[in-house]
Amino acid sequence: MHGLSSTISNSTRAVHDYGGAVGSMVGAQPQDVSAMFVFGDSLVDNGNNNYLASWEKSNYEPYGIDFNQGPTGRFCNGKTIIDLLGELLGLPYIPAHASVDKVEMMQRGVNYASAAGGILDVTGRDLGDRFSLGQQVGHFTESMNQVGKEMGAKMNMSEYLSKSIAVVIIGSNDYINNYLLPTLYATSYYYRPDDYADLLINHFSEKLMELHSAGLRKFFLAGVGPLGCIPNQLANNFVPHGQCVSYVNQMVQMFNVRLRSLIDSLNNKNPVAIFVYGDTFGAFNDMIKNPSKYGFQVNDHGCCGLGLNQGQITCLPNATP
């Protein structure tokens, strides 16, 4: 997630859009939200990869330089979008699943996200260990079984889960650390871009239904952002200054269009549940086109990475932003 992750904590537009979408699920009583369960990649990982043999880690400076807890495994300088959504909902910081050692820590939610993880299990394998969406859903099921077993009659699990929110922000790595790396992954040889988007959505839908079957009823599902504009892709494609990689953005939008259709279908088929779309592409596309409006001066370079556009390798320990 080179380049994009470093900006998400500072995006007023993203917070506004995501907050509005989540607000539509909880209405006027956000304090009634029992918990928030997070599934995703480096955009929302808050420490799970600290415990993995992975190249994708961020538990060192300059990550966390503006966060009151310092470097924690968040892939940004300060708070993630999850931290900000939690504040809007009156929730404490959601613990990383790998750091949870007692049931009481899980009662307001758990973050299962893993940097380099994707919708497909194979995604990100070149970067070492990571938890795919399927593995994250499996961890959630294990967690809730443990909560139900230990809390027993003290907690109505059905009510608890129905009043909780699942936030899913994933899919970027299925492109930048899979489909767009033909020397390492064969997916682009087997699937056309539209067929690949179908493949991702089918896997995504399957995992959502597993979460629904487990008892969750409120889902915030974020689309994939304009990956053709992030420093990593600009560097890999040698794009002229001020331009994005159009074919990459077109691929991403194929996925987003299908995700919107999936959400419409899920809402029609599951009247007691609610599925809401988060327009990541629109939010960040506006930031890229109008950086000064959001307090940015540079929109085509990473803040402290290495390589062309400082976007080919993520920030190394103690790098200067």
mmCIF file of C-alpha atoms in Angstrom:
data_model
loop_
_atom_site.group_PDB
_atom_site.id
_atom_site.type_symbol
_atom_site.label_atom_id
_atom_site.label_comp_id
_atom_site.label_asym_id
_atom_site.label_seq_id
_atom_site.Cartn_x
_atom_site.Cartn_y
_atom_site.Cartn_z
ATOM 1 C CA MET A 1 0.000 0.000 0.000
ATOM 2 C CA HIS A 2 2.769 2.354 -0.973
ATOM 3 C CA GLY A 3 1.918 6.036 -0.748
ATOM 4 C CA LEU A 4 -1.804 5.866 -0.143
ATOM 5 C CA SER A 5 -1.679 4.569 3.420
ATOM 6 C CA SER A 6 0.378 7.514 4.610
ATOM 7 C CA THR A 7 -2.383 9.946 3.705
ATOM 8 C CA ILE A 8 -5.492 8.220 4.940
ATOM 9 C CA SER A 9 -5.260 9.415 8.539
ATOM 10 C CA ASN A 10 -5.205 13.022 7.328
ATOM 11 C CA SER A 11 -8.034 12.840 4.795
ATOM 12 C CA THR A 12 -10.886 15.055 5.905
ATOM 13 C CA ARG A 13 -12.824 13.959 2.840
ATOM 14 C CA ALA A 14 -12.435 10.252 3.606
ATOM 15 C CA VAL A 15 -13.420 10.729 7.246
ATOM 16 C CA HIS A 16 -16.455 12.756 6.194
ATOM 17 C CA ASP A 17 -17.552 10.238 3.570
ATOM 18 C CA TYR A 18 -16.911 7.150 5.663
ATOM 19 C CA GLY A 19 -18.421 8.745 8.756
ATOM 20 C CA GLY A 20 -21.557 9.663 6.846
ATOM 21 C CA ALA A 21 -21.876 6.138 5.494
ATOM 22 C CA VAL A 22 -21.414 4.558 8.915
ATOM 23 C CA GLY A 23 -23.810 7.116 10.397
ATOM 24 C CA SER A 24 -26.500 5.948 8.001
ATOM 25 C CA MET A 25 -26.291 2.525 9.628
ATOM 26 C CA VAL A 26 -26.447 3.585 13.257
ATOM 27 C CA GLY A 27 -28.841 6.529 13.002
ATOM 28 C CA ALA A 28 -28.998 9.121 15.739
ATOM 29 C CA GLN A 29 -27.716 6.804 18.481
ATOM 30 C CA PRO A 30 -24.102 5.890 17.702
ATOM 31 C CA GLN A 31 -23.611 5.011 21.363
ATOM 32 C CA ASP A 32 -25.834 1.986 20.783
ATOM 33 C CA VAL A 33 -23.106 0.341 18.693
ATOM 34 C CA SER A 34 -21.834 -2.644 20.652
ATOM 35 C CA ALA A 35 -18.529 -3.098 18.886
ATOM 36 C CA MET A 36 -16.610 -2.630 15.656
ATOM 37 C CA PHE A 37 -14.903 -5.507 13.883
ATOM 38 C CA VAL A 38 -12.327 -4.572 11.265
ATOM 39 C CA PHE A 39 -11.154 -6.607 8.287
ATOM 40 C CA GLY A 40 -8.660 -5.324 5.762
ATOM 41 C CA ASP A 41 -5.090 -4.543 4.759
ATOM 42 C CA SER A 42 -2.410 -1.974 5.626
ATOM 43 C CA LEU A 43 -4.885 0.890 5.368
ATOM 44 C CA VAL A 44 -6.425 -0.326 8.627
ATOM 45 C CA ASP A 45 -3.912 -2.778 10.141
ATOM 46 C CA ASN A 46 -3.048 -1.528 13.614
ATOM 47 C CA GLY A 47 -0.484 -4.074 14.703
ATOM 48 C CA ASN A 48 -1.310 -7.599 13.547
ATOM 49 C CA ASN A 49 1.700 -7.786 11.236
ATOM 50 C CA ASN A 50 3.969 -6.987 14.170
ATOM 51 C CA TYR A 51 3.626 -10.651 15.093
ATOM 52 C CA LEU A 52 4.234 -12.071 11.611
ATOM 53 C CA ALA A 53 7.323 -12.893 9.551
ATOM 54 C CA SER A 54 6.469 -10.194 7.051
ATOM 55 C CA TRP A 55 8.238 -7.470 5.119
ATOM 56 C CA GLU A 56 5.155 -5.321 5.676
ATOM 57 C CA LYS A 57 5.617 -3.882 9.158
ATOM 58 C CA SER A 58 5.289 -0.390 10.567
ATOM 59 C CA ASN A 59 6.114 -0.716 14.260
ATOM 60 C CA TYR A 60 8.978 1.759 14.018
ATOM 61 C CA GLU A 61 9.445 5.452 13.308
ATOM 62 C CA PRO A 62 8.667 7.447 11.255
ATOM 63 C CA TYR A 63 5.341 5.597 11.446
ATOM 64 C CA GLY A 64 3.353 6.844 14.408
ATOM 65 C CA ILE A 65 5.292 10.103 14.815
ATOM 66 C CA ASP A 66 2.033 12.016 15.304
ATOM 67 C CA PHE A 67 0.235 9.298 17.285
ATOM 68 C CA ASN A 68 0.112 9.521 21.070
ATOM 69 C CA GLN A 69 1.138 5.872 21.412
ATOM 70 C CA GLY A 70 4.023 6.135 18.959
ATOM 71 C CA PRO A 71 4.679 3.404 16.378
ATOM 72 C CA THR A 72 2.120 0.647 16.924
ATOM 73 C CA GLY A 73 1.891 -1.082 13.571
ATOM 74 C CA ARG A 74 -0.376 1.510 11.983
ATOM 75 C CA PHE A 75 0.813 2.333 8.465
ATOM 76 C CA CYS A 76 0.573 6.095 8.820
ATOM 77 C CA ASN A 77 1.884 9.011 10.847
ATOM 78 C CA GLY A 78 -1.119 9.256 13.176
ATOM 79 C CA LYS A 79 -4.570 7.779 13.524
ATOM 80 C CA THR A 80 -6.111 5.486 10.932
ATOM 81 C CA ILE A 81 -9.593 5.878 9.547
ATOM 82 C CA ILE A 82 -10.658 3.156 11.993
ATOM 83 C CA ASP A 83 -9.477 5.200 14.977
ATOM 84 C CA LEU A 84 -11.464 8.179 13.715
ATOM 85 C CA LEU A 85 -14.597 6.143 13.037
ATOM 86 C CA GLY A 86 -14.277 4.688 16.519
ATOM 87 C CA GLU A 87 -14.232 8.185 17.974
ATOM 88 C CA LEU A 88 -17.397 9.046 16.046
ATOM 89 C CA LEU A 89 -19.062 5.951 17.493
ATOM 90 C CA GLY A 90 -17.820 6.496 21.031
ATOM 91 C CA LEU A 91 -15.604 3.413 20.933
ATOM 92 C CA PRO A 92 -12.104 3.066 22.392
ATOM 93 C CA TYR A 93 -9.149 2.141 20.200
ATOM 94 C CA ILE A 94 -9.931 -1.288 18.781
ATOM 95 C CA PRO A 95 -7.194 -3.810 19.693
ATOM 96 C CA ALA A 96 -5.299 -5.784 17.070
ATOM 97 C CA HIS A 97 -6.372 -9.415 17.120
ATOM 98 C CA ALA A 98 -2.814 -10.645 17.576
ATOM 99 C CA SER A 99 -2.431 -8.557 20.746
ATOM 100 C CA VAL A 100 -5.614 -9.762 22.456
ATOM 101 C CA ASP A 101 -4.924 -12.061 25.393
ATOM 102 C CA LYS A 102 -8.243 -12.012 27.249
ATOM 103 C CA VAL A 103 -11.919 -11.967 26.333
ATOM 104 C CA GLU A 104 -12.566 -8.632 28.026
ATOM 105 C CA MET A 105 -10.355 -6.927 25.432
ATOM 106 C CA MET A 106 -12.683 -8.045 22.633
ATOM 107 C CA GLN A 107 -15.982 -6.713 23.946
ATOM 108 C CA ARG A 108 -15.853 -3.389 22.056
ATOM 109 C CA GLY A 109 -14.393 -4.909 18.926
ATOM 110 C CA VAL A 110 -11.304 -6.435 17.344
ATOM 111 C CA ASN A 111 -9.149 -5.443 14.384
ATOM 112 C CA TYR A 112 -8.193 -8.429 12.211
ATOM 113 C CA ALA A 113 -6.643 -6.444 9.338
ATOM 114 C CA SER A 114 -3.256 -7.449 7.986
ATOM 115 C CA ALA A 115 -0.896 -5.509 5.741
ATOM 116 C CA ALA A 116 -0.354 -7.225 2.351
ATOM 117 C CA GLY A 117 -3.519 -9.259 2.875
ATOM 118 C CA GLY A 118 -6.085 -9.523 0.131
ATOM 119 C CA ILE A 119 -9.397 -11.016 -0.862
ATOM 120 C CA LEU A 120 -7.534 -13.911 -2.478
ATOM 121 C CA ASP A 121 -5.403 -16.124 -0.249
ATOM 122 C CA VAL A 122 -2.410 -15.968 -2.600
ATOM 123 C CA THR A 123 -2.266 -12.171 -2.667
ATOM 124 C CA GLY A 124 0.829 -10.670 -1.043
ATOM 125 C CA ARG A 125 2.716 -13.958 -0.666
ATOM 126 C CA ASP A 126 5.929 -12.343 -1.974
ATOM 127 C CA LEU A 127 5.907 -10.073 1.081
ATOM 128 C CA GLY A 128 5.895 -12.871 3.632
ATOM 129 C CA ASP A 129 3.255 -13.878 6.145
ATOM 130 C CA ARG A 130 -0.059 -12.033 6.193
ATOM 131 C CA PHE A 131 -3.693 -12.806 6.923
ATOM 132 C CA SER A 132 -5.998 -13.000 3.919
ATOM 133 C CA LEU A 133 -9.648 -12.009 4.200
ATOM 134 C CA GLY A 134 -10.575 -15.664 4.617
ATOM 135 C CA GLN A 135 -8.125 -16.068 7.487
ATOM 136 C CA GLN A 136 -9.371 -12.865 9.106
ATOM 137 C CA VAL A 137 -12.953 -14.113 8.959
ATOM 138 C CA GLY A 138 -11.773 -17.371 10.499
ATOM 139 C CA HIS A 139 -10.117 -15.447 13.325
ATOM 140 C CA PHE A 140 -13.354 -13.548 13.908
ATOM 141 C CA THR A 141 -15.318 -16.792 14.196
ATOM 142 C CA GLU A 142 -12.796 -18.168 16.672
ATOM 143 C CA SER A 143 -12.931 -14.950 18.706
ATOM 144 C CA MET A 144 -16.712 -14.934 18.923
ATOM 145 C CA ASN A 145 -16.801 -18.606 19.893
ATOM 146 C CA GLN A 146 -14.401 -17.777 22.704
ATOM 147 C CA VAL A 147 -16.448 -14.767 23.819
ATOM 148 C CA GLY A 148 -19.667 -16.790 23.797
ATOM 149 C CA LYS A 149 -18.069 -19.636 25.718
ATOM 150 C CA GLU A 150 -16.522 -17.490 28.438
ATOM 151 C CA MET A 151 -19.290 -14.914 28.830
ATOM 152 C CA GLY A 152 -22.124 -17.442 28.683
ATOM 153 C CA ALA A 153 -25.430 -16.090 29.958
ATOM 154 C CA LYS A 154 -23.852 -12.718 30.737
ATOM 155 C CA MET A 155 -24.039 -11.719 27.074
ATOM 156 C CA ASN A 156 -26.741 -12.067 24.445
ATOM 157 C CA MET A 157 -24.452 -12.842 21.514
ATOM 158 C CA SER A 158 -27.178 -12.470 18.907
ATOM 159 C CA GLU A 159 -28.079 -8.968 20.097
ATOM 160 C CA TYR A 160 -24.437 -8.038 20.610
ATOM 161 C CA LEU A 161 -23.441 -8.962 17.059
ATOM 162 C CA SER A 162 -26.533 -7.448 15.462
ATOM 163 C CA LYS A 163 -25.668 -4.103 17.076
ATOM 164 C CA SER A 164 -22.011 -4.300 16.034
ATOM 165 C CA ILE A 165 -20.449 -2.958 12.837
ATOM 166 C CA ALA A 166 -18.180 -4.811 10.447
ATOM 167 C CA VAL A 167 -15.802 -2.535 8.544
ATOM 168 C CA VAL A 168 -14.132 -4.133 5.530
ATOM 169 C CA ILE A 169 -11.418 -2.205 3.670
ATOM 170 C CA ILE A 170 -9.591 -4.593 1.385
ATOM 171 C CA GLY A 171 -8.861 -5.310 -2.272
ATOM 172 C CA SER A 172 -5.963 -3.002 -3.147
ATOM 173 C CA ASN A 173 -3.332 -5.695 -2.691
ATOM 174 C CA ASP A 174 -5.231 -8.005 -5.021
ATOM 175 C CA TYR A 175 -4.130 -5.565 -7.698
ATOM 176 C CA ILE A 176 -0.796 -4.036 -6.670
ATOM 177 C CA ASN A 177 0.542 -7.180 -4.967
ATOM 178 C CA ASN A 178 -1.004 -9.723 -7.301
ATOM 179 C CA TYR A 179 -2.619 -8.911 -10.650
ATOM 180 C CA LEU A 180 -0.247 -6.061 -11.521
ATOM 181 C CA LEU A 181 2.857 -8.152 -10.772
ATOM 182 C CA PRO A 182 2.876 -10.634 -13.682
ATOM 183 C CA THR A 183 6.444 -11.734 -12.955
ATOM 184 C CA LEU A 184 5.320 -13.067 -9.562
ATOM 185 C CA TYR A 185 1.648 -13.942 -10.033
ATOM 186 C CA ALA A 186 -0.114 -15.671 -12.924
ATOM 187 C CA THR A 187 -3.562 -14.140 -12.416
ATOM 188 C CA SER A 188 -3.204 -11.625 -15.253
ATOM 189 C CA TYR A 189 -2.467 -14.492 -17.653
ATOM 190 C CA TYR A 190 -5.579 -16.416 -16.653
ATOM 191 C CA TYR A 191 -8.078 -13.587 -16.192
ATOM 192 C CA ARG A 192 -9.024 -10.523 -18.167
ATOM 193 C CA PRO A 193 -9.527 -7.454 -15.922
ATOM 194 C CA ASP A 194 -13.325 -7.820 -15.897
ATOM 195 C CA ASP A 195 -13.118 -11.546 -15.157
ATOM 196 C CA TYR A 196 -10.635 -10.880 -12.376
ATOM 197 C CA ALA A 197 -13.017 -8.347 -10.835
ATOM 198 C CA ASP A 198 -15.733 -11.018 -10.946
ATOM 199 C CA LEU A 199 -13.398 -13.477 -9.232
ATOM 200 C CA LEU A 200 -12.656 -11.005 -6.439
ATOM 201 C CA ILE A 201 -16.311 -10.148 -5.910
ATOM 202 C CA ASN A 202 -17.314 -13.809 -5.753
ATOM 203 C CA HIS A 203 -14.716 -14.496 -3.057
ATOM 204 C CA PHE A 204 -15.644 -11.288 -1.254
ATOM 205 C CA SER A 205 -19.345 -12.144 -1.255
ATOM 206 C CA GLU A 206 -18.628 -15.599 0.132
ATOM 207 C CA LYS A 207 -16.715 -14.194 3.103
ATOM 208 C CA LEU A 208 -19.348 -11.538 3.769
ATOM 209 C CA MET A 209 -21.985 -14.246 3.971
ATOM 210 C CA GLU A 210 -19.855 -16.098 6.506
ATOM 211 C CA LEU A 211 -19.816 -12.968 8.664
ATOM 212 C CA HIS A 212 -23.553 -12.571 8.186
ATOM 213 C CA SER A 213 -24.136 -16.199 9.165
ATOM 214 C CA ALA A 214 -22.082 -15.595 12.304
ATOM 215 C CA GLY A 215 -24.549 -12.882 13.346
ATOM 216 C CA LEU A 216 -23.239 -9.559 12.050
ATOM 217 C CA ARG A 217 -25.890 -7.341 10.473
ATOM 218 C CA LYS A 218 -24.229 -3.971 9.798
ATOM 219 C CA PHE A 219 -21.524 -3.819 7.136
ATOM 220 C CA PHE A 220 -19.447 -0.924 5.854
ATOM 221 C CA LEU A 221 -17.685 -2.021 2.676
ATOM 222 C CA ALA A 222 -15.098 0.320 1.193
ATOM 223 C CA GLY A 223 -14.275 0.352 -2.483
ATOM 224 C CA VAL A 224 -10.707 0.374 -3.753
ATOM 225 C CA GLY A 225 -9.034 3.752 -4.229
ATOM 226 C CA PRO A 226 -7.395 5.214 -7.373
ATOM 227 C CA LEU A 227 -4.388 2.904 -7.365
ATOM 228 C CA GLY A 228 -3.260 4.281 -10.700
ATOM 229 C CA CYS A 229 -2.376 7.509 -8.891
ATOM 230 C CA ILE A 230 -0.322 6.156 -5.985
ATOM 231 C CA PRO A 231 3.487 6.595 -6.041
ATOM 232 C CA ASN A 232 4.091 2.865 -6.405
ATOM 233 C CA GLN A 233 2.156 2.598 -9.648
ATOM 234 C CA LEU A 234 3.410 5.927 -10.977
ATOM 235 C CA ALA A 235 6.960 4.663 -10.506
ATOM 236 C CA ASN A 236 6.338 1.238 -12.008
ATOM 237 C CA ASN A 237 4.714 2.721 -15.106
ATOM 238 C CA PHE A 238 6.938 5.809 -15.615
ATOM 239 C CA VAL A 239 3.949 8.129 -15.911
ATOM 240 C CA PRO A 240 4.519 11.821 -16.754
ATOM 241 C CA HIS A 241 4.128 14.290 -13.917
ATOM 242 C CA GLY A 242 0.518 15.155 -13.166
ATOM 243 C CA GLN A 243 -0.942 12.029 -14.728
ATOM 244 C CA CYS A 244 -2.211 8.732 -13.333
ATOM 245 C CA VAL A 245 -2.031 5.220 -14.776
ATOM 246 C CA SER A 246 -5.408 5.151 -16.468
ATOM 247 C CA TYR A 247 -5.597 1.416 -17.155
ATOM 248 C CA VAL A 248 -5.009 0.647 -13.470
ATOM 249 C CA ASN A 249 -7.790 3.002 -12.396
ATOM 250 C CA GLN A 250 -10.081 1.437 -14.983
ATOM 251 C CA MET A 251 -9.418 -2.011 -13.510
ATOM 252 C CA VAL A 252 -10.123 -0.765 -10.011
ATOM 253 C CA GLN A 253 -13.389 0.794 -11.099
ATOM 254 C CA MET A 254 -14.472 -2.552 -12.568
ATOM 255 C CA PHE A 255 -14.186 -3.943 -9.068
ATOM 256 C CA ASN A 256 -15.938 -0.958 -7.483
ATOM 257 C CA VAL A 257 -18.885 -1.118 -9.891
ATOM 258 C CA ARG A 258 -19.347 -4.785 -9.070
ATOM 259 C CA LEU A 259 -19.055 -4.098 -5.358
ATOM 260 C CA ARG A 260 -21.841 -1.531 -5.555
ATOM 261 C CA SER A 261 -24.016 -4.054 -7.389
ATOM 262 C CA LEU A 262 -23.210 -6.694 -4.783
ATOM 263 C CA ILE A 263 -24.222 -4.318 -2.003
ATOM 264 C CA ASP A 264 -27.541 -3.588 -3.709
ATOM 265 C CA SER A 265 -28.164 -7.308 -4.078
ATOM 266 C CA LEU A 266 -27.258 -8.077 -0.467
ATOM 267 C CA ASN A 267 -29.552 -5.354 0.837
ATOM 268 C CA ASN A 268 -32.430 -6.726 -1.246
ATOM 269 C CA LYS A 269 -31.845 -10.305 -0.115
ATOM 270 C CA ASN A 270 -31.222 -9.524 3.562
ATOM 271 C CA PRO A 271 -33.853 -7.021 4.745
ATOM 272 C CA VAL A 272 -32.814 -7.172 8.409
ATOM 273 C CA ALA A 273 -29.196 -6.376 7.541
ATOM 274 C CA ILE A 274 -27.649 -3.243 6.066
ATOM 275 C CA PHE A 275 -24.702 -3.044 3.694
ATOM 276 C CA VAL A 276 -23.210 0.386 2.937
ATOM 277 C CA TYR A 277 -20.632 1.376 0.325
ATOM 278 C CA GLY A 278 -17.643 3.606 1.071
ATOM 279 C CA ASP A 279 -16.480 5.594 -1.951
ATOM 280 C CA THR A 280 -12.728 5.433 -1.409
ATOM 281 C CA PHE A 281 -12.037 6.112 -5.074
ATOM 282 C CA GLY A 282 -14.052 9.329 -5.088
ATOM 283 C CA ALA A 283 -12.610 10.592 -1.810
ATOM 284 C CA PHE A 284 -8.972 10.092 -2.742
ATOM 285 C CA ASN A 285 -9.406 11.087 -6.355
ATOM 286 C CA ASP A 286 -10.596 14.469 -5.121
ATOM 287 C CA MET A 287 -7.587 14.714 -2.808
ATOM 288 C CA ILE A 288 -5.225 13.957 -5.671
ATOM 289 C CA LYS A 289 -6.838 16.509 -7.966
ATOM 290 C CA ASN A 290 -7.124 19.178 -5.258
ATOM 291 C CA PRO A 291 -4.282 18.498 -2.800
ATOM 292 C CA SER A 292 -4.085 22.025 -1.382
ATOM 293 C CA LYS A 293 -7.716 21.839 -0.303
ATOM 294 C CA TYR A 294 -6.709 19.065 2.084
ATOM 295 C CA GLY A 295 -3.431 20.553 3.255
ATOM 296 C CA PHE A 296 -1.108 18.661 0.912
ATOM 297 C CA GLN A 297 1.622 20.076 -1.296
ATOM 298 C CA VAL A 298 2.761 16.796 -2.878
ATOM 299 C CA ASN A 299 0.426 14.194 -4.329
ATOM 300 C CA ASP A 300 2.664 11.929 -6.408
ATOM 301 C CA HIS A 301 5.464 10.911 -4.017
ATOM 302 C CA GLY A 302 5.578 8.795 -0.899
ATOM 303 C CA CYS A 303 6.579 10.574 2.288
ATOM 304 C CA CYS A 304 9.629 8.478 3.185
ATOM 305 C CA GLY A 305 9.807 5.417 0.947
ATOM 306 C CA LEU A 306 12.601 4.397 -1.402
ATOM 307 C CA GLY A 307 12.908 4.163 -5.161
ATOM 308 C CA LEU A 308 11.332 6.252 -7.879
ATOM 309 C CA ASN A 309 8.672 8.591 -6.461
ATOM 310 C CA GLN A 310 9.674 7.254 -3.023
ATOM 311 C CA GLY A 311 7.007 4.659 -3.666
ATOM 312 C CA GLN A 312 8.690 1.368 -4.525
ATOM 313 C CA ILE A 313 9.755 0.362 -1.015
ATOM 314 C CA THR A 314 7.935 1.425 2.136
ATOM 315 C CA CYS A 315 9.534 3.581 4.824
ATOM 316 C CA LEU A 316 12.579 2.062 6.490
ATOM 317 C CA PRO A 317 13.268 2.493 10.227
ATOM 318 C CA ASN A 318 14.068 6.078 11.213
ATOM 319 C CA ALA A 319 13.711 7.384 7.666
ATOM 320 C CA THR A 320 13.173 11.126 7.429
ATOM 321 C CA PRO A 321 9.650 12.025 6.222
#
